[in-house]
Amino acid sequence: MDIDYTVGEVELSYKPKFKTQHKVVSSEDAYKYLLPTYREGTICYKEYFKVLFLNQASQILGYTLISEGGLTDTTVDVRVILQAALLTNSVAIILAHNHPSGNLKPSRQDMEITKQVKNAAQLMRITVIDHLILTDAGYYSFADEGQL
């Protein structure tokens, strides 16, 4: 029996775009960085889940859109978050999503995904620093509220 055990080659790369890196020392810093990543008018339109990637010095390596949903929710795959964190050599991440309703109170699903990502990231020695819920008028920080 002739069995072929070859697999396709996977190529991984990360090319930072910043010459100077912004530092995140508070939830407000993260909010101020993430808010402009929403095109005008979209933060109140539908839900987007994004992740901010940080190095050891709490400098921003970049961010990515993980998922785009509807008016009331979006599906988040923990594996996609961790894949991006590993590709960027991040030691810490900040989760973020918006609530088109303007309500800053976290839902049960928001709390559950935070817990899932935190537990999975911990295995890779990546710290979930915060999870922000954003609106155009303000934000809710899981870390500031003792929810991490």
mmCIF file of C-alpha atoms in Angstrom:
data_model
loop_
_atom_site.group_PDB
_atom_site.id
_atom_site.type_symbol
_atom_site.label_atom_id
_atom_site.label_comp_id
_atom_site.label_asym_id
_atom_site.label_seq_id
_atom_site.Cartn_x
_atom_site.Cartn_y
_atom_site.Cartn_z
ATOM 1 C CA MET A 1 0.000 0.000 0.000
ATOM 2 C CA ASP A 2 1.468 3.355 -1.073
ATOM 3 C CA ILE A 3 0.363 6.156 1.278
ATOM 4 C CA ASP A 4 1.281 9.766 0.610
ATOM 5 C CA TYR A 5 1.891 11.612 3.890
ATOM 6 C CA THR A 6 2.764 15.001 2.394
ATOM 7 C CA VAL A 7 0.813 18.050 3.423
ATOM 8 C CA GLY A 8 0.540 21.501 1.942
ATOM 9 C CA GLU A 9 3.031 24.110 3.029
ATOM 10 C CA VAL A 10 1.780 26.839 5.351
ATOM 11 C CA GLU A 11 3.480 30.200 5.143
ATOM 12 C CA LEU A 12 3.021 32.638 8.017
ATOM 13 C CA SER A 13 4.008 36.283 7.964
ATOM 14 C CA TYR A 14 3.397 39.523 9.792
ATOM 15 C CA LYS A 15 4.466 42.896 8.439
ATOM 16 C CA PRO A 16 3.961 45.756 10.870
ATOM 17 C CA LYS A 17 2.765 49.011 9.283
ATOM 18 C CA PHE A 18 3.716 51.414 12.057
ATOM 19 C CA LYS A 19 6.980 53.347 12.270
ATOM 20 C CA THR A 20 6.024 54.537 15.763
ATOM 21 C CA GLN A 21 3.869 52.415 17.989
ATOM 22 C CA HIS A 22 1.084 53.688 20.224
ATOM 23 C CA LYS A 23 1.117 52.511 23.808
ATOM 24 C CA VAL A 24 -2.002 51.340 25.652
ATOM 25 C CA VAL A 25 -1.934 52.040 29.375
ATOM 26 C CA SER A 26 -5.690 52.346 29.965
ATOM 27 C CA SER A 27 -9.042 51.305 28.565
ATOM 28 C CA GLU A 28 -9.471 54.889 27.363
ATOM 29 C CA ASP A 29 -6.299 54.566 25.249
ATOM 30 C CA ALA A 30 -7.696 51.426 23.615
ATOM 31 C CA TYR A 31 -11.078 53.088 23.015
ATOM 32 C CA LYS A 32 -9.457 56.160 21.443
ATOM 33 C CA TYR A 33 -7.422 53.917 19.140
ATOM 34 C CA LEU A 34 -10.296 51.608 18.152
ATOM 35 C CA LEU A 35 -13.101 54.147 17.660
ATOM 36 C CA PRO A 36 -11.644 55.567 14.408
ATOM 37 C CA THR A 37 -11.351 52.026 12.998
ATOM 38 C CA TYR A 38 -15.122 52.133 12.492
ATOM 39 C CA ARG A 39 -16.058 53.947 9.313
ATOM 40 C CA GLU A 40 -18.362 56.858 10.016
ATOM 41 C CA GLY A 41 -21.896 55.663 10.708
ATOM 42 C CA THR A 42 -21.055 51.951 10.997
ATOM 43 C CA ILE A 43 -20.725 51.717 14.791
ATOM 44 C CA CYS A 44 -24.498 52.247 15.100
ATOM 45 C CA TYR A 45 -25.349 50.076 12.105
ATOM 46 C CA LYS A 46 -24.277 46.519 12.912
ATOM 47 C CA GLU A 47 -22.011 44.611 15.271
ATOM 48 C CA TYR A 48 -18.280 44.189 14.601
ATOM 49 C CA PHE A 49 -15.821 42.200 16.745
ATOM 50 C CA LYS A 50 -12.203 43.372 16.632
ATOM 51 C CA VAL A 51 -8.990 42.491 18.442
ATOM 52 C CA LEU A 52 -6.114 44.795 19.311
ATOM 53 C CA PHE A 53 -2.676 43.125 19.463
ATOM 54 C CA LEU A 54 0.016 44.285 21.883
ATOM 55 C CA ASN A 55 3.694 43.550 22.446
ATOM 56 C CA GLN A 56 5.509 43.156 25.783
ATOM 57 C CA ALA A 57 5.767 46.963 26.159
ATOM 58 C CA SER A 58 1.970 47.375 25.688
ATOM 59 C CA GLN A 59 2.548 48.919 22.271
ATOM 60 C CA ILE A 60 -0.032 48.324 19.577
ATOM 61 C CA LEU A 61 1.112 45.908 16.886
ATOM 62 C CA GLY A 62 -2.157 46.261 15.018
ATOM 63 C CA TYR A 63 -5.783 45.215 15.017
ATOM 64 C CA THR A 64 -8.022 42.982 12.970
ATOM 65 C CA LEU A 65 -11.700 42.505 12.300
ATOM 66 C CA ILE A 66 -12.642 39.044 13.556
ATOM 67 C CA SER A 67 -16.294 39.062 12.563
ATOM 68 C CA GLU A 68 -19.102 41.208 11.243
ATOM 69 C CA GLY A 69 -22.658 40.471 12.255
ATOM 70 C CA GLY A 70 -26.115 41.908 12.326
ATOM 71 C CA LEU A 71 -27.955 44.335 14.541
ATOM 72 C CA THR A 72 -27.861 42.218 17.689
ATOM 73 C CA ASP A 73 -24.894 39.850 17.496
ATOM 74 C CA THR A 74 -21.886 38.506 15.644
ATOM 75 C CA THR A 75 -20.271 35.074 15.688
ATOM 76 C CA VAL A 76 -16.783 34.930 17.200
ATOM 77 C CA ASP A 77 -14.397 32.009 16.646
ATOM 78 C CA VAL A 78 -11.801 31.798 19.435
ATOM 79 C CA ARG A 79 -9.392 29.967 17.109
ATOM 80 C CA VAL A 80 -9.323 32.882 14.669
ATOM 81 C CA ILE A 81 -8.466 35.281 17.512
ATOM 82 C CA LEU A 82 -5.627 33.091 18.759
ATOM 83 C CA GLN A 83 -4.318 32.473 15.258
ATOM 84 C CA ALA A 84 -3.997 36.220 14.673
ATOM 85 C CA ALA A 85 -2.417 36.761 18.096
ATOM 86 C CA LEU A 86 0.183 34.083 17.402
ATOM 87 C CA LEU A 87 0.924 35.415 13.907
ATOM 88 C CA THR A 88 1.625 38.880 15.310
ATOM 89 C CA ASN A 89 3.735 37.539 18.204
ATOM 90 C CA SER A 90 1.406 39.280 20.615
ATOM 91 C CA VAL A 91 1.844 38.800 24.335
ATOM 92 C CA ALA A 92 -1.445 40.557 25.096
ATOM 93 C CA ILE A 93 -4.732 41.284 23.355
ATOM 94 C CA ILE A 94 -7.709 43.537 23.879
ATOM 95 C CA LEU A 95 -11.073 42.294 22.651
ATOM 96 C CA ALA A 96 -13.567 44.850 21.394
ATOM 97 C CA HIS A 97 -16.976 44.944 19.857
ATOM 98 C CA ASN A 98 -19.690 47.508 19.424
ATOM 99 C CA HIS A 99 -23.332 47.524 20.460
ATOM 100 C CA PRO A 100 -25.372 49.236 17.720
ATOM 101 C CA SER A 101 -28.166 49.775 20.255
ATOM 102 C CA GLY A 102 -25.931 52.115 22.262
ATOM 103 C CA ASN A 103 -26.428 49.936 25.370
ATOM 104 C CA LEU A 104 -23.101 49.510 27.158
ATOM 105 C CA LYS A 105 -24.226 46.666 29.409
ATOM 106 C CA PRO A 106 -22.489 43.362 28.536
ATOM 107 C CA SER A 107 -24.759 40.477 27.559
ATOM 108 C CA ARG A 108 -24.439 36.921 28.807
ATOM 109 C CA GLN A 109 -22.872 36.034 25.434
ATOM 110 C CA ASP A 110 -20.342 38.879 25.825
ATOM 111 C CA MET A 111 -19.299 37.512 29.200
ATOM 112 C CA GLU A 112 -19.091 33.943 27.869
ATOM 113 C CA ILE A 113 -16.887 34.757 24.861
ATOM 114 C CA THR A 114 -14.608 36.819 27.101
ATOM 115 C CA LYS A 115 -14.172 33.828 29.394
ATOM 116 C CA GLN A 116 -13.566 31.435 26.471
ATOM 117 C CA VAL A 117 -10.927 33.638 24.844
ATOM 118 C CA LYS A 118 -9.236 34.352 28.174
ATOM 119 C CA ASN A 119 -8.972 30.650 29.017
ATOM 120 C CA ALA A 120 -7.736 29.653 25.567
ATOM 121 C CA ALA A 121 -5.222 32.516 25.373
ATOM 122 C CA GLN A 122 -3.864 31.630 28.800
ATOM 123 C CA LEU A 123 -2.696 28.271 27.417
ATOM 124 C CA MET A 124 -0.569 30.184 24.894
ATOM 125 C CA ARG A 125 0.717 32.613 27.541
ATOM 126 C CA ILE A 126 -1.201 35.463 25.927
ATOM 127 C CA THR A 127 -2.974 37.825 28.305
ATOM 128 C CA VAL A 128 -6.440 39.186 27.617
ATOM 129 C CA ILE A 129 -6.017 42.666 29.079
ATOM 130 C CA ASP A 130 -9.545 43.890 28.449
ATOM 131 C CA HIS A 131 -12.750 43.511 26.497
ATOM 132 C CA LEU A 132 -14.355 46.767 25.446
ATOM 133 C CA ILE A 133 -17.923 47.355 24.363
ATOM 134 C CA LEU A 134 -17.926 50.459 22.205
ATOM 135 C CA THR A 135 -20.546 52.956 21.145
ATOM 136 C CA ASP A 136 -20.103 56.327 19.499
ATOM 137 C CA ALA A 137 -20.846 57.928 22.893
ATOM 138 C CA GLY A 138 -18.593 55.864 25.172
ATOM 139 C CA TYR A 139 -17.422 52.437 26.192
ATOM 140 C CA TYR A 140 -17.620 49.697 28.824
ATOM 141 C CA SER A 141 -14.410 48.067 30.021
ATOM 142 C CA PHE A 142 -14.532 44.557 31.468
ATOM 143 C CA ALA A 143 -11.199 45.208 33.202
ATOM 144 C CA ASP A 144 -12.268 48.530 34.720
ATOM 145 C CA GLU A 145 -15.450 46.915 36.020
ATOM 146 C CA GLY A 146 -13.636 43.900 37.523
ATOM 147 C CA GLN A 147 -15.162 41.457 35.023
ATOM 148 C CA LEU A 148 -11.866 39.905 33.896
#
